[in-house]
Structures are given as C-alpha cells and as structure tokens.
C-alpha cells in the first residue's frame, strides 16, 4: 500500500458494541445513583448539633486511664489472647483436611463438593453472627467466642489452602508420584513444600484477624476484651475505654510486624 | 524388557493421542523417541508408568502387566521405572539431598520419610550418585538455587536412586543450552550403559537423538512412522515424521560409530546445528 489518500484513523473499539445499550447503561446508573442519594435524608440541623457533642465525646477519652480498671482490662486481654491462640490453632488444624478435600486436583468430586460446602457455609456467616449463635447455644463467655472464631477460621483458611494447592506446579507433584510414593508421602514431599510458606504467612494473618474479631464477639457476649470494652462504655468510663482501644491497637500492630517478619523469613 | 501392545490413549476431550502403538525395548537399549509437538511422545511415556491412564492396550515390564495393576501394586512397580522430566521437575523448596532421597520414597515408610530418617544405605547411595553427577558440594542447597544443568543432574540422581530397570526420559534437554544438553544426554547414556538400563528418551532435537541413541522411533499423530537406526533417517523419513522441510542440514553424513563424542560435538558445532 502506498502513502496516497487521507490518513487512516483508528479508535479503540468500545467494550460494549451496541451504542444504544452502552449509553442506556450509563443513563441507568446515573438515575439510580441520584435516587439512591435522594433517599439519604440528611438532617443538617442534627449534624451541626452533633459536632460539638462529638468533640466532647472524643475529649472525654483523654487522658486514657490504664490504672483504675487495670484488673478487668488485664483479664479481658488475657481472655482474648487465649481465645485467639486456641481458635487459630484449632481452626487451622481443622481446615487442613477441609482444604485438602476442597482442592479440585486432589480430591474426588463428592469429597470436593462436601468440603466446598463446609467452606461456603462457614464463610456465609460473619464472626459476629456465629458468635450470637454460639452464645445462644452455650451461654455467655469465651467458649462461645472460641467456637465462633474457630469456625470462621476454617472457612477462611480452608478456602485459601485449597486455592493454593490448586495453583501448585503439577509437574513437581507428578515427579514425586512417579517415584512410587504413597499418597501421604506425596503430600509431604510434593504438596507441602509448595504451599507451606504462604500458609504460615496466612496463619499469622488469621491470628491477627482472630484477635481483632475477639474484641467484636465480646460485644455480643462471647467473652474477652470486647466484653470489658462494652462495660466501660456502658459505665461512661471513656478514659478506660481509650486505654483498651490503645492496647488493642498496640497488639494488632505487634502481630502485624511479627507476621511480616516471619513471612519474609520463611520465603 | 518393556513391551507395549496396542496402546491407545484417547483424552476426555476426544483427542486421540496414541493410536494402537506396538513397541518393544530390550534391556540395555537407549531408544530415542522423536516427533513434532503434539505427536504423543509425552503421553506415550506417561502411559508406561500410568501417570496418564491408557485407554486401551497393554504395557509389560518384563512379565509384569503394568496396565492390570491395582493402585498399590502400581506404586510398587513405579519404583522400578525412573523418570526424568522436562524442566527438571524438582521440588524447588526442598534441598538437593531431599530431592534425591525422594527417589527412595517408594521403598521407605511414611514416618521415616516424614522425619527424613532414611536408612544409611540410601544416604550412602545418594552421596555416591551426587558424586557421580558432580554435585556433592550442593547437598544442602535448595533446588531453586541451582542452574538448569545442575538441576537436571539432580533429576537424574533422583531417578537412579530408585535403582530402576527402565528410564523414562521426557525432553531432558528442552530448557538447556546446546553444550549442557549434550553433557546431560551423554551422562544419561553413560549411566544407562553402566547399569545396563533400557531407556526411552523423548527428544525433539533430531541431531541430539542421532548422536546418542542407537535406535530411533519416530512418532507422528500418535502413530509410529519410523523405527530404525539413526542412519536410516533420510529426508523422506524425516518428512514423514515432521512434514515437508529441507532436511539436508539435519542428517549426519559420516558413520557415527567412528566418532568420539567430542568429535561429534565439534562437527555439530561446525554445521551450525543445535
């Protein structure tokens, strides 16, 4: 082809070919958003009233008071940590068989479906709903919280373990199988080395989540620091509540830092 | 040593990868299996140790019908067949020693293998093999720290520590440079000779196949279209295996038996082959 004639133009073809449909979708989205914001009904008078009240509320957090309720705070933290450690260990231990079963490249279809169902069920309910459920079943206290967190851990960890196993290198696995290894030897030599570093990292991440969630399940009666926090709010002891919040922040940051360090080390 | 009777493999997608293959490999014979991508070379050797289940036909190792074995008996039979892979297939996060010892898994109980407490005889043999392939200083290195050639040597040691009767070799040189490719092929062939092993080597590099194997089998769309010595690979034969192309540069003109490996390598270099 020669250079004669007008220059040829090019435009990226639109994602949706049909122009009417394309503009229709934009228009629909705009109308929906306008209506949705219209239903918010912000009462600006109350917002203005609320600002100084909020300032007073926040001011009452200072200075944080660690001492006057120290025993309750200590017991709450202690119970929360206990709940976190046990639920992480039990949850991870239980999610290993579930995760192996939920990996498509490892398990026959009936086992796969059953384990995926367990994962899906446990992921459907957030920790707080599980905690309400277990408090009704077993009464107030950290045992209900422990069960809720363990069950939530199975859904989280089992799903990620299964996905990691499904993404492993099949050739390495094939090579170990070709030596005449048994199924468990194959798991230990071909699957475990491929998924372990990431799973250690995720285990620590789950520990971190379980600690934060232990504060939430406490609010619905699942024991731990959440219960202490709720009590201090109920008594309008905002300075003690501030102390509790600071301790939670410190522990979460500590776990975060440690898990980052361990993850770098196991890679 | 190894006999294939009417072997057929049809994948679930409906692709017919192997059509009625008959093949016999006697003890001590190194056989190269050549053919274009998708001809069924990998499928064929995987049907032997049943990493891929054949659809029909029989495979015998000596008098043992591999295709009739239960899962457990198959695991025992797999110990007698060492396999070497394309891209090495080492478990990358395990050490060199663990990778080599994994060749003993079929002989070792679960807890022994779990705690890495292998019998002294296995450890001795592992060190001997690592010395033989020149990697004895790398014992505790992680497999992903090695170069390609070194990894394939570990792969060879892992296959040989099984004390196999047959070696199944799948594109051992596919990701190696030309010099390392020859070294690896030479090592495999020497070891087969030392131990009088039968071997099937899948390889797409015709020159390498001609250089190292005394028997060449050409596979085309799941059928054997050539079976004979390297000297018989005429342009017609290669056209039948691979399709129309100018094959003159690929064909060895001097009688191979008169050359040493170094001379062969030199000639290949001069011919600009790879």
PDB file of N, CA and C in Angstrom, chain B residues 93-172:
ATOM      1  N   UNK B  93      11.424 -26.109  46.708  1.00  0.00           N
ATOM      2  CA  UNK B  93      11.706 -25.656  48.068  1.00  0.00           C
ATOM      3  C   UNK B  93      12.342 -26.738  48.918  1.00  0.00           C
ATOM      4  N   UNK B  94      12.622 -27.906  48.332  1.00  0.00           N
ATOM      5  CA  UNK B  94      13.357 -28.931  49.070  1.00  0.00           C
ATOM      6  C   UNK B  94      14.832 -28.864  48.681  1.00  0.00           C
ATOM      7  N   UNK B  95      15.697 -29.375  49.575  1.00  0.00           N
ATOM      8  CA  UNK B  95      17.128 -29.338  49.288  1.00  0.00           C
ATOM      9  C   UNK B  95      17.473 -30.388  48.234  1.00  0.00           C
ATOM     10  N   UNK B  96      18.699 -30.274  47.727  1.00  0.00           N
ATOM     11  CA  UNK B  96      19.184 -31.241  46.748  1.00  0.00           C
ATOM     12  C   UNK B  96      19.093 -32.651  47.311  1.00  0.00           C
ATOM     13  N   UNK B  97      19.549 -32.816  48.571  1.00  0.00           N
ATOM     14  CA  UNK B  97      19.536 -34.148  49.167  1.00  0.00           C
ATOM     15  C   UNK B  97      18.113 -34.680  49.303  1.00  0.00           C
ATOM     16  N   UNK B  98      17.188 -33.819  49.738  1.00  0.00           N
ATOM     17  CA  UNK B  98      15.797 -34.278  49.873  1.00  0.00           C
ATOM     18  C   UNK B  98      15.216 -34.679  48.526  1.00  0.00           C
ATOM     19  N   UNK B  99      15.560 -33.916  47.487  1.00  0.00           N
ATOM     20  CA  UNK B  99      15.073 -34.270  46.161  1.00  0.00           C
ATOM     21  C   UNK B  99      15.620 -35.623  45.720  1.00  0.00           C
ATOM     22  N   UNK B 100      16.909 -35.845  45.966  1.00  0.00           N
ATOM     23  CA  UNK B 100      17.481 -37.132  45.568  1.00  0.00           C
ATOM     24  C   UNK B 100      16.832 -38.253  46.380  1.00  0.00           C
ATOM     25  N   UNK B 101      16.743 -38.049  47.696  1.00  0.00           N
ATOM     26  CA  UNK B 101      16.183 -39.107  48.544  1.00  0.00           C
ATOM     27  C   UNK B 101      14.717 -39.368  48.235  1.00  0.00           C
ATOM     28  N   UNK B 102      14.015 -38.371  47.667  1.00  0.00           N
ATOM     29  CA  UNK B 102      12.609 -38.615  47.337  1.00  0.00           C
ATOM     30  C   UNK B 102      12.485 -39.758  46.333  1.00  0.00           C
ATOM     31  N   UNK B 103      13.572 -40.078  45.634  1.00  0.00           N
ATOM     32  CA  UNK B 103      13.568 -41.263  44.774  1.00  0.00           C
ATOM     33  C   UNK B 103      13.423 -42.564  45.549  1.00  0.00           C
ATOM     34  N   UNK B 104      13.673 -42.511  46.866  1.00  0.00           N
ATOM     35  CA  UNK B 104      13.540 -43.716  47.698  1.00  0.00           C
ATOM     36  C   UNK B 104      12.178 -43.820  48.365  1.00  0.00           C
ATOM     37  N   UNK B 105      11.278 -42.857  48.114  1.00  0.00           N
ATOM     38  CA  UNK B 105      10.003 -42.844  48.843  1.00  0.00           C
ATOM     39  C   UNK B 105       9.247 -44.153  48.709  1.00  0.00           C
ATOM     40  N   UNK B 106       9.297 -44.750  47.523  1.00  0.00           N
ATOM     41  CA  UNK B 106       8.568 -45.991  47.305  1.00  0.00           C
ATOM     42  C   UNK B 106       9.080 -47.143  48.158  1.00  0.00           C
ATOM     43  N   UNK B 107      10.293 -47.002  48.675  1.00  0.00           N
ATOM     44  CA  UNK B 107      10.888 -48.073  49.477  1.00  0.00           C
ATOM     45  C   UNK B 107      10.836 -47.767  50.966  1.00  0.00           C
ATOM     46  N   UNK B 108      10.384 -46.551  51.313  1.00  0.00           N
ATOM     47  CA  UNK B 108      10.534 -46.069  52.683  1.00  0.00           C
ATOM     48  C   UNK B 108       9.164 -45.883  53.320  1.00  0.00           C
ATOM     49  N   UNK B 109       9.078 -46.177  54.620  1.00  0.00           N
ATOM     50  CA  UNK B 109       7.821 -45.982  55.332  1.00  0.00           C
ATOM     51  C   UNK B 109       7.511 -44.511  55.500  1.00  0.00           C
ATOM     52  N   UNK B 110       6.222 -44.202  55.790  1.00  0.00           N
ATOM     53  CA  UNK B 110       5.822 -42.791  55.850  1.00  0.00           C
ATOM     54  C   UNK B 110       6.583 -42.025  56.921  1.00  0.00           C
ATOM     55  N   UNK B 111       6.649 -42.540  58.151  1.00  0.00           N
ATOM     56  CA  UNK B 111       7.248 -41.751  59.237  1.00  0.00           C
ATOM     57  C   UNK B 111       8.731 -41.556  59.020  1.00  0.00           C
ATOM     58  N   UNK B 112       9.393 -42.601  58.504  1.00  0.00           N
ATOM     59  CA  UNK B 112      10.823 -42.465  58.182  1.00  0.00           C
ATOM     60  C   UNK B 112      11.026 -41.340  57.186  1.00  0.00           C
ATOM     61  N   UNK B 113      10.196 -41.304  56.155  1.00  0.00           N
ATOM     62  CA  UNK B 113      10.367 -40.262  55.136  1.00  0.00           C
ATOM     63  C   UNK B 113       9.958 -38.908  55.699  1.00  0.00           C
ATOM     64  N   UNK B 114       8.935 -38.905  56.571  1.00  0.00           N
ATOM     65  CA  UNK B 114       8.457 -37.654  57.153  1.00  0.00           C
ATOM     66  C   UNK B 114       9.553 -36.989  57.989  1.00  0.00           C
ATOM     67  N   UNK B 115      10.259 -37.797  58.796  1.00  0.00           N
ATOM     68  CA  UNK B 115      11.328 -37.235  59.640  1.00  0.00           C
ATOM     69  C   UNK B 115      12.680 -37.247  58.943  1.00  0.00           C
ATOM     70  N   UNK B 116      12.687 -37.585  57.653  1.00  0.00           N
ATOM     71  CA  UNK B 116      13.917 -37.603  56.854  1.00  0.00           C
ATOM     72  C   UNK B 116      14.978 -38.515  57.485  1.00  0.00           C
ATOM     73  N   UNK B 117      14.517 -39.633  58.089  1.00  0.00           N
ATOM     74  CA  UNK B 117      15.454 -40.590  58.667  1.00  0.00           C
ATOM     75  C   UNK B 117      15.586 -41.778  57.718  1.00  0.00           C
ATOM     76  N   UNK B 118      16.322 -41.581  56.632  1.00  0.00           N
ATOM     77  CA  UNK B 118      16.460 -42.649  55.652  1.00  0.00           C
ATOM     78  C   UNK B 118      17.514 -43.643  56.112  1.00  0.00           C
ATOM     79  N   UNK B 119      17.412 -44.907  55.670  1.00  0.00           N
ATOM     80  CA  UNK B 119      18.429 -45.908  56.010  1.00  0.00           C
ATOM     81  C   UNK B 119      19.812 -45.452  55.529  1.00  0.00           C
ATOM     82  N   UNK B 120      20.847 -45.856  56.272  1.00  0.00           N
ATOM     83  CA  UNK B 120      22.208 -45.436  55.950  1.00  0.00           C
ATOM     84  C   UNK B 120      22.569 -45.808  54.507  1.00  0.00           C
ATOM     85  N   UNK B 121      22.107 -46.969  54.059  1.00  0.00           N
ATOM     86  CA  UNK B 121      22.441 -47.412  52.701  1.00  0.00           C
ATOM     87  C   UNK B 121      21.927 -46.413  51.665  1.00  0.00           C
ATOM     88  N   UNK B 122      20.741 -45.858  51.912  1.00  0.00           N
ATOM     89  CA  UNK B 122      20.180 -44.874  50.972  1.00  0.00           C
ATOM     90  C   UNK B 122      21.005 -43.587  50.973  1.00  0.00           C
ATOM     91  N   UNK B 123      21.420 -43.170  52.174  1.00  0.00           N
ATOM     92  CA  UNK B 123      22.226 -41.949  52.277  1.00  0.00           C
ATOM     93  C   UNK B 123      23.556 -42.149  51.528  1.00  0.00           C
ATOM     94  N   UNK B 124      24.170 -43.322  51.748  1.00  0.00           N
ATOM     95  CA  UNK B 124      25.435 -43.608  51.063  1.00  0.00           C
ATOM     96  C   UNK B 124      25.250 -43.552  49.553  1.00  0.00           C
ATOM     97  N   UNK B 125      24.177 -44.194  49.098  1.00  0.00           N
ATOM     98  CA  UNK B 125      23.920 -44.240  47.658  1.00  0.00           C
ATOM     99  C   UNK B 125      23.670 -42.830  47.105  1.00  0.00           C
ATOM    100  N   UNK B 126      22.957 -42.017  47.891  1.00  0.00           N
ATOM    101  CA  UNK B 126      22.678 -40.644  47.451  1.00  0.00           C
ATOM    102  C   UNK B 126      23.985 -39.878  47.286  1.00  0.00           C
ATOM    103  N   UNK B 127      24.888 -40.015  48.258  1.00  0.00           N
ATOM    104  CA  UNK B 127      26.181 -39.326  48.148  1.00  0.00           C
ATOM    105  C   UNK B 127      26.967 -39.850  46.949  1.00  0.00           C
ATOM    106  N   UNK B 128      26.926 -41.170  46.736  1.00  0.00           N
ATOM    107  CA  UNK B 128      27.652 -41.748  45.593  1.00  0.00           C
ATOM    108  C   UNK B 128      27.125 -41.166  44.285  1.00  0.00           C
ATOM    109  N   UNK B 129      25.802 -41.108  44.170  1.00  0.00           N
ATOM    110  CA  UNK B 129      25.223 -40.591  42.926  1.00  0.00           C
ATOM    111  C   UNK B 129      25.523 -39.111  42.742  1.00  0.00           C
ATOM    112  N   UNK B 130      25.459 -38.347  43.835  1.00  0.00           N
ATOM    113  CA  UNK B 130      25.750 -36.917  43.712  1.00  0.00           C
ATOM    114  C   UNK B 130      27.207 -36.707  43.327  1.00  0.00           C
ATOM    115  N   UNK B 131      28.091 -37.580  43.808  1.00  0.00           N
ATOM    116  CA  UNK B 131      29.484 -37.521  43.385  1.00  0.00           C
ATOM    117  C   UNK B 131      29.587 -37.826  41.892  1.00  0.00           C
ATOM    118  N   UNK B 132      28.837 -38.845  41.465  1.00  0.00           N
ATOM    119  CA  UNK B 132      28.888 -39.271  40.059  1.00  0.00           C
ATOM    120  C   UNK B 132      28.420 -38.160  39.128  1.00  0.00           C
ATOM    121  N   UNK B 133      27.389 -37.402  39.548  1.00  0.00           N
ATOM    122  CA  UNK B 133      26.905 -36.332  38.671  1.00  0.00           C
ATOM    123  C   UNK B 133      27.567 -34.989  39.003  1.00  0.00           C
ATOM    124  N   UNK B 134      28.531 -35.015  39.942  1.00  0.00           N
ATOM    125  CA  UNK B 134      29.344 -33.826  40.202  1.00  0.00           C
ATOM    126  C   UNK B 134      28.656 -32.755  41.031  1.00  0.00           C
ATOM    127  N   UNK B 135      27.805 -33.149  41.980  1.00  0.00           N
ATOM    128  CA  UNK B 135      27.083 -32.144  42.769  1.00  0.00           C
ATOM    129  C   UNK B 135      27.232 -32.356  44.265  1.00  0.00           C
ATOM    130  N   UNK B 136      28.310 -33.054  44.665  1.00  0.00           N
ATOM    131  CA  UNK B 136      28.387 -33.447  46.072  1.00  0.00           C
ATOM    132  C   UNK B 136      28.534 -32.238  47.001  1.00  0.00           C
ATOM    133  N   UNK B 137      28.971 -31.095  46.449  1.00  0.00           N
ATOM    134  CA  UNK B 137      29.100 -29.891  47.287  1.00  0.00           C
ATOM    135  C   UNK B 137      27.783 -29.161  47.470  1.00  0.00           C
ATOM    136  N   UNK B 138      26.754 -29.587  46.781  1.00  0.00           N
ATOM    137  CA  UNK B 138      25.487 -28.851  46.766  1.00  0.00           C
ATOM    138  C   UNK B 138      24.419 -29.493  47.649  1.00  0.00           C
ATOM    139  N   UNK B 139      24.816 -30.509  48.413  1.00  0.00           N
ATOM    140  CA  UNK B 139      23.848 -31.345  49.134  1.00  0.00           C
ATOM    141  C   UNK B 139      22.737 -30.560  49.822  1.00  0.00           C
ATOM    142  N   UNK B 140      23.111 -29.494  50.560  1.00  0.00           N
ATOM    143  CA  UNK B 140      22.104 -28.791  51.349  1.00  0.00           C
ATOM    144  C   UNK B 140      21.601 -27.513  50.694  1.00  0.00           C
ATOM    145  N   UNK B 141      21.976 -27.288  49.433  1.00  0.00           N
ATOM    146  CA  UNK B 141      21.415 -26.157  48.700  1.00  0.00           C
ATOM    147  C   UNK B 141      19.967 -26.436  48.369  1.00  0.00           C
ATOM    148  N   UNK B 142      19.168 -25.366  48.306  1.00  0.00           N
ATOM    149  CA  UNK B 142      17.798 -25.579  47.866  1.00  0.00           C
ATOM    150  C   UNK B 142      17.780 -25.737  46.354  1.00  0.00           C
ATOM    151  N   UNK B 143      16.879 -26.583  45.858  1.00  0.00           N
ATOM    152  CA  UNK B 143      16.887 -26.920  44.429  1.00  0.00           C
ATOM    153  C   UNK B 143      16.771 -25.689  43.545  1.00  0.00           C
ATOM    154  N   UNK B 144      16.044 -24.656  44.023  1.00  0.00           N
ATOM    155  CA  UNK B 144      15.871 -23.489  43.150  1.00  0.00           C
ATOM    156  C   UNK B 144      17.090 -22.578  43.126  1.00  0.00           C
ATOM    157  N   UNK B 145      18.150 -22.956  43.857  1.00  0.00           N
ATOM    158  CA  UNK B 145      19.386 -22.169  43.785  1.00  0.00           C
ATOM    159  C   UNK B 145      20.311 -22.681  42.686  1.00  0.00           C
ATOM    160  N   UNK B 146      19.974 -23.822  42.066  1.00  0.00           N
ATOM    161  CA  UNK B 146      20.883 -24.426  41.090  1.00  0.00           C
ATOM    162  C   UNK B 146      20.614 -23.912  39.682  1.00  0.00           C
ATOM    163  N   UNK B 147      21.631 -24.081  38.819  1.00  0.00           N
ATOM    164  CA  UNK B 147      21.440 -23.752  37.405  1.00  0.00           C
ATOM    165  C   UNK B 147      20.682 -24.890  36.723  1.00  0.00           C
ATOM    166  N   UNK B 148      20.248 -24.648  35.504  1.00  0.00           N
ATOM    167  CA  UNK B 148      19.465 -25.648  34.778  1.00  0.00           C
ATOM    168  C   UNK B 148      20.157 -26.996  34.660  1.00  0.00           C
ATOM    169  N   UNK B 149      21.422 -26.968  34.242  1.00  0.00           N
ATOM    170  CA  UNK B 149      22.158 -28.216  34.080  1.00  0.00           C
ATOM    171  C   UNK B 149      22.310 -28.958  35.387  1.00  0.00           C
ATOM    172  N   UNK B 150      22.582 -28.180  36.458  1.00  0.00           N
ATOM    173  CA  UNK B 150      22.726 -28.805  37.779  1.00  0.00           C
ATOM    174  C   UNK B 150      21.415 -29.434  38.227  1.00  0.00           C
ATOM    175  N   UNK B 151      20.310 -28.718  37.963  1.00  0.00           N
ATOM    176  CA  UNK B 151      19.009 -29.271  38.369  1.00  0.00           C
ATOM    177  C   UNK B 151      18.729 -30.580  37.658  1.00  0.00           C
ATOM    178  N   UNK B 152      19.058 -30.619  36.359  1.00  0.00           N
ATOM    179  CA  UNK B 152      18.770 -31.859  35.651  1.00  0.00           C
ATOM    180  C   UNK B 152      19.641 -32.999  36.175  1.00  0.00           C
ATOM    181  N   UNK B 153      20.850 -32.660  36.660  1.00  0.00           N
ATOM    182  CA  UNK B 153      21.681 -33.705  37.254  1.00  0.00           C
ATOM    183  C   UNK B 153      21.046 -34.249  38.524  1.00  0.00           C
ATOM    184  N   UNK B 154      20.456 -33.353  39.298  1.00  0.00           N
ATOM    185  CA  UNK B 154      19.739 -33.818  40.487  1.00  0.00           C
ATOM    186  C   UNK B 154      18.574 -34.713  40.066  1.00  0.00           C
ATOM    187  N   UNK B 155      17.876 -34.294  38.990  1.00  0.00           N
ATOM    188  CA  UNK B 155      16.767 -35.102  38.482  1.00  0.00           C
ATOM    189  C   UNK B 155      17.233 -36.494  38.077  1.00  0.00           C
ATOM    190  N   UNK B 156      18.425 -36.566  37.490  1.00  0.00           N
ATOM    191  CA  UNK B 156      18.973 -37.863  37.084  1.00  0.00           C
ATOM    192  C   UNK B 156      19.293 -38.705  38.317  1.00  0.00           C
ATOM    193  N   UNK B 157      19.910 -38.066  39.329  1.00  0.00           N
ATOM    194  CA  UNK B 157      20.239 -38.799  40.564  1.00  0.00           C
ATOM    195  C   UNK B 157      18.962 -39.312  41.231  1.00  0.00           C
ATOM    196  N   UNK B 158      17.902 -38.471  41.208  1.00  0.00           N
ATOM    197  CA  UNK B 158      16.639 -38.902  41.827  1.00  0.00           C
ATOM    198  C   UNK B 158      16.070 -40.133  41.117  1.00  0.00           C
ATOM    199  N   UNK B 159      16.200 -40.154  39.794  1.00  0.00           N
ATOM    200  CA  UNK B 159      15.678 -41.309  39.058  1.00  0.00           C
ATOM    201  C   UNK B 159      16.523 -42.547  39.322  1.00  0.00           C
ATOM    202  N   UNK B 160      17.851 -42.363  39.409  1.00  0.00           N
ATOM    203  CA  UNK B 160      18.717 -43.536  39.520  1.00  0.00           C
ATOM    204  C   UNK B 160      18.719 -44.147  40.915  1.00  0.00           C
ATOM    205  N   UNK B 161      18.448 -43.324  41.945  1.00  0.00           N
ATOM    206  CA  UNK B 161      18.479 -43.869  43.300  1.00  0.00           C
ATOM    207  C   UNK B 161      17.309 -44.829  43.503  1.00  0.00           C
ATOM    208  N   UNK B 162      16.320 -44.780  42.610  1.00  0.00           N
ATOM    209  CA  UNK B 162      15.241 -45.765  42.654  1.00  0.00           C
ATOM    210  C   UNK B 162      15.757 -47.154  42.295  1.00  0.00           C
ATOM    211  N   UNK B 163      16.979 -47.221  41.775  1.00  0.00           N
ATOM    212  CA  UNK B 163      17.533 -48.464  41.273  1.00  0.00           C
ATOM    213  C   UNK B 163      16.596 -49.055  40.222  1.00  0.00           C
ATOM    214  N   UNK B 164      16.302 -48.268  39.182  1.00  0.00           N
ATOM    215  CA  UNK B 164      15.281 -48.681  38.224  1.00  0.00           C
ATOM    216  C   UNK B 164      15.810 -49.694  37.217  1.00  0.00           C
ATOM    217  N   UNK B 165      14.877 -50.329  36.506  1.00  0.00           N
ATOM    218  CA  UNK B 165      15.261 -51.215  35.410  1.00  0.00           C
ATOM    219  C   UNK B 165      15.072 -50.496  34.080  1.00  0.00           C
ATOM    220  N   UNK B 166      14.226 -49.468  34.112  1.00  0.00           N
ATOM    221  CA  UNK B 166      13.929 -48.717  32.895  1.00  0.00           C
ATOM    222  C   UNK B 166      13.993 -47.237  33.235  1.00  0.00           C
ATOM    223  N   UNK B 167      14.496 -46.432  32.316  1.00  0.00           N
ATOM    224  CA  UNK B 167      14.426 -44.983  32.484  1.00  0.00           C
ATOM    225  C   UNK B 167      13.447 -44.410  31.470  1.00  0.00           C
ATOM    226  N   UNK B 168      12.517 -43.591  31.962  1.00  0.00           N
ATOM    227  CA  UNK B 168      11.600 -42.873  31.073  1.00  0.00           C
ATOM    228  C   UNK B 168      12.032 -41.421  31.106  1.00  0.00           C
ATOM    229  N   UNK B 169      12.465 -40.909  29.980  1.00  0.00           N
ATOM    230  CA  UNK B 169      13.078 -39.582  29.963  1.00  0.00           C
ATOM    231  C   UNK B 169      12.270 -38.679  29.048  1.00  0.00           C
ATOM    232  N   UNK B 170      11.734 -37.607  29.612  1.00  0.00           N
ATOM    233  CA  UNK B 170      10.836 -36.730  28.859  1.00  0.00           C
ATOM    234  C   UNK B 170      11.535 -35.406  28.550  1.00  0.00           C
ATOM    235  N   UNK B 171      11.970 -35.223  27.319  1.00  0.00           N
ATOM    236  CA  UNK B 171      12.606 -33.970  26.892  1.00  0.00           C
ATOM    237  C   UNK B 171      13.635 -33.468  27.916  1.00  0.00           C
ATOM    238  N   UNK B 172      14.702 -34.218  28.148  1.00  0.00           N
ATOM    239  CA  UNK B 172      15.630 -33.845  29.221  1.00  0.00           C
ATOM    240  C   UNK B 172      16.387 -32.557  28.921  1.00  0.00           C
TER     241      UNK B 172
END
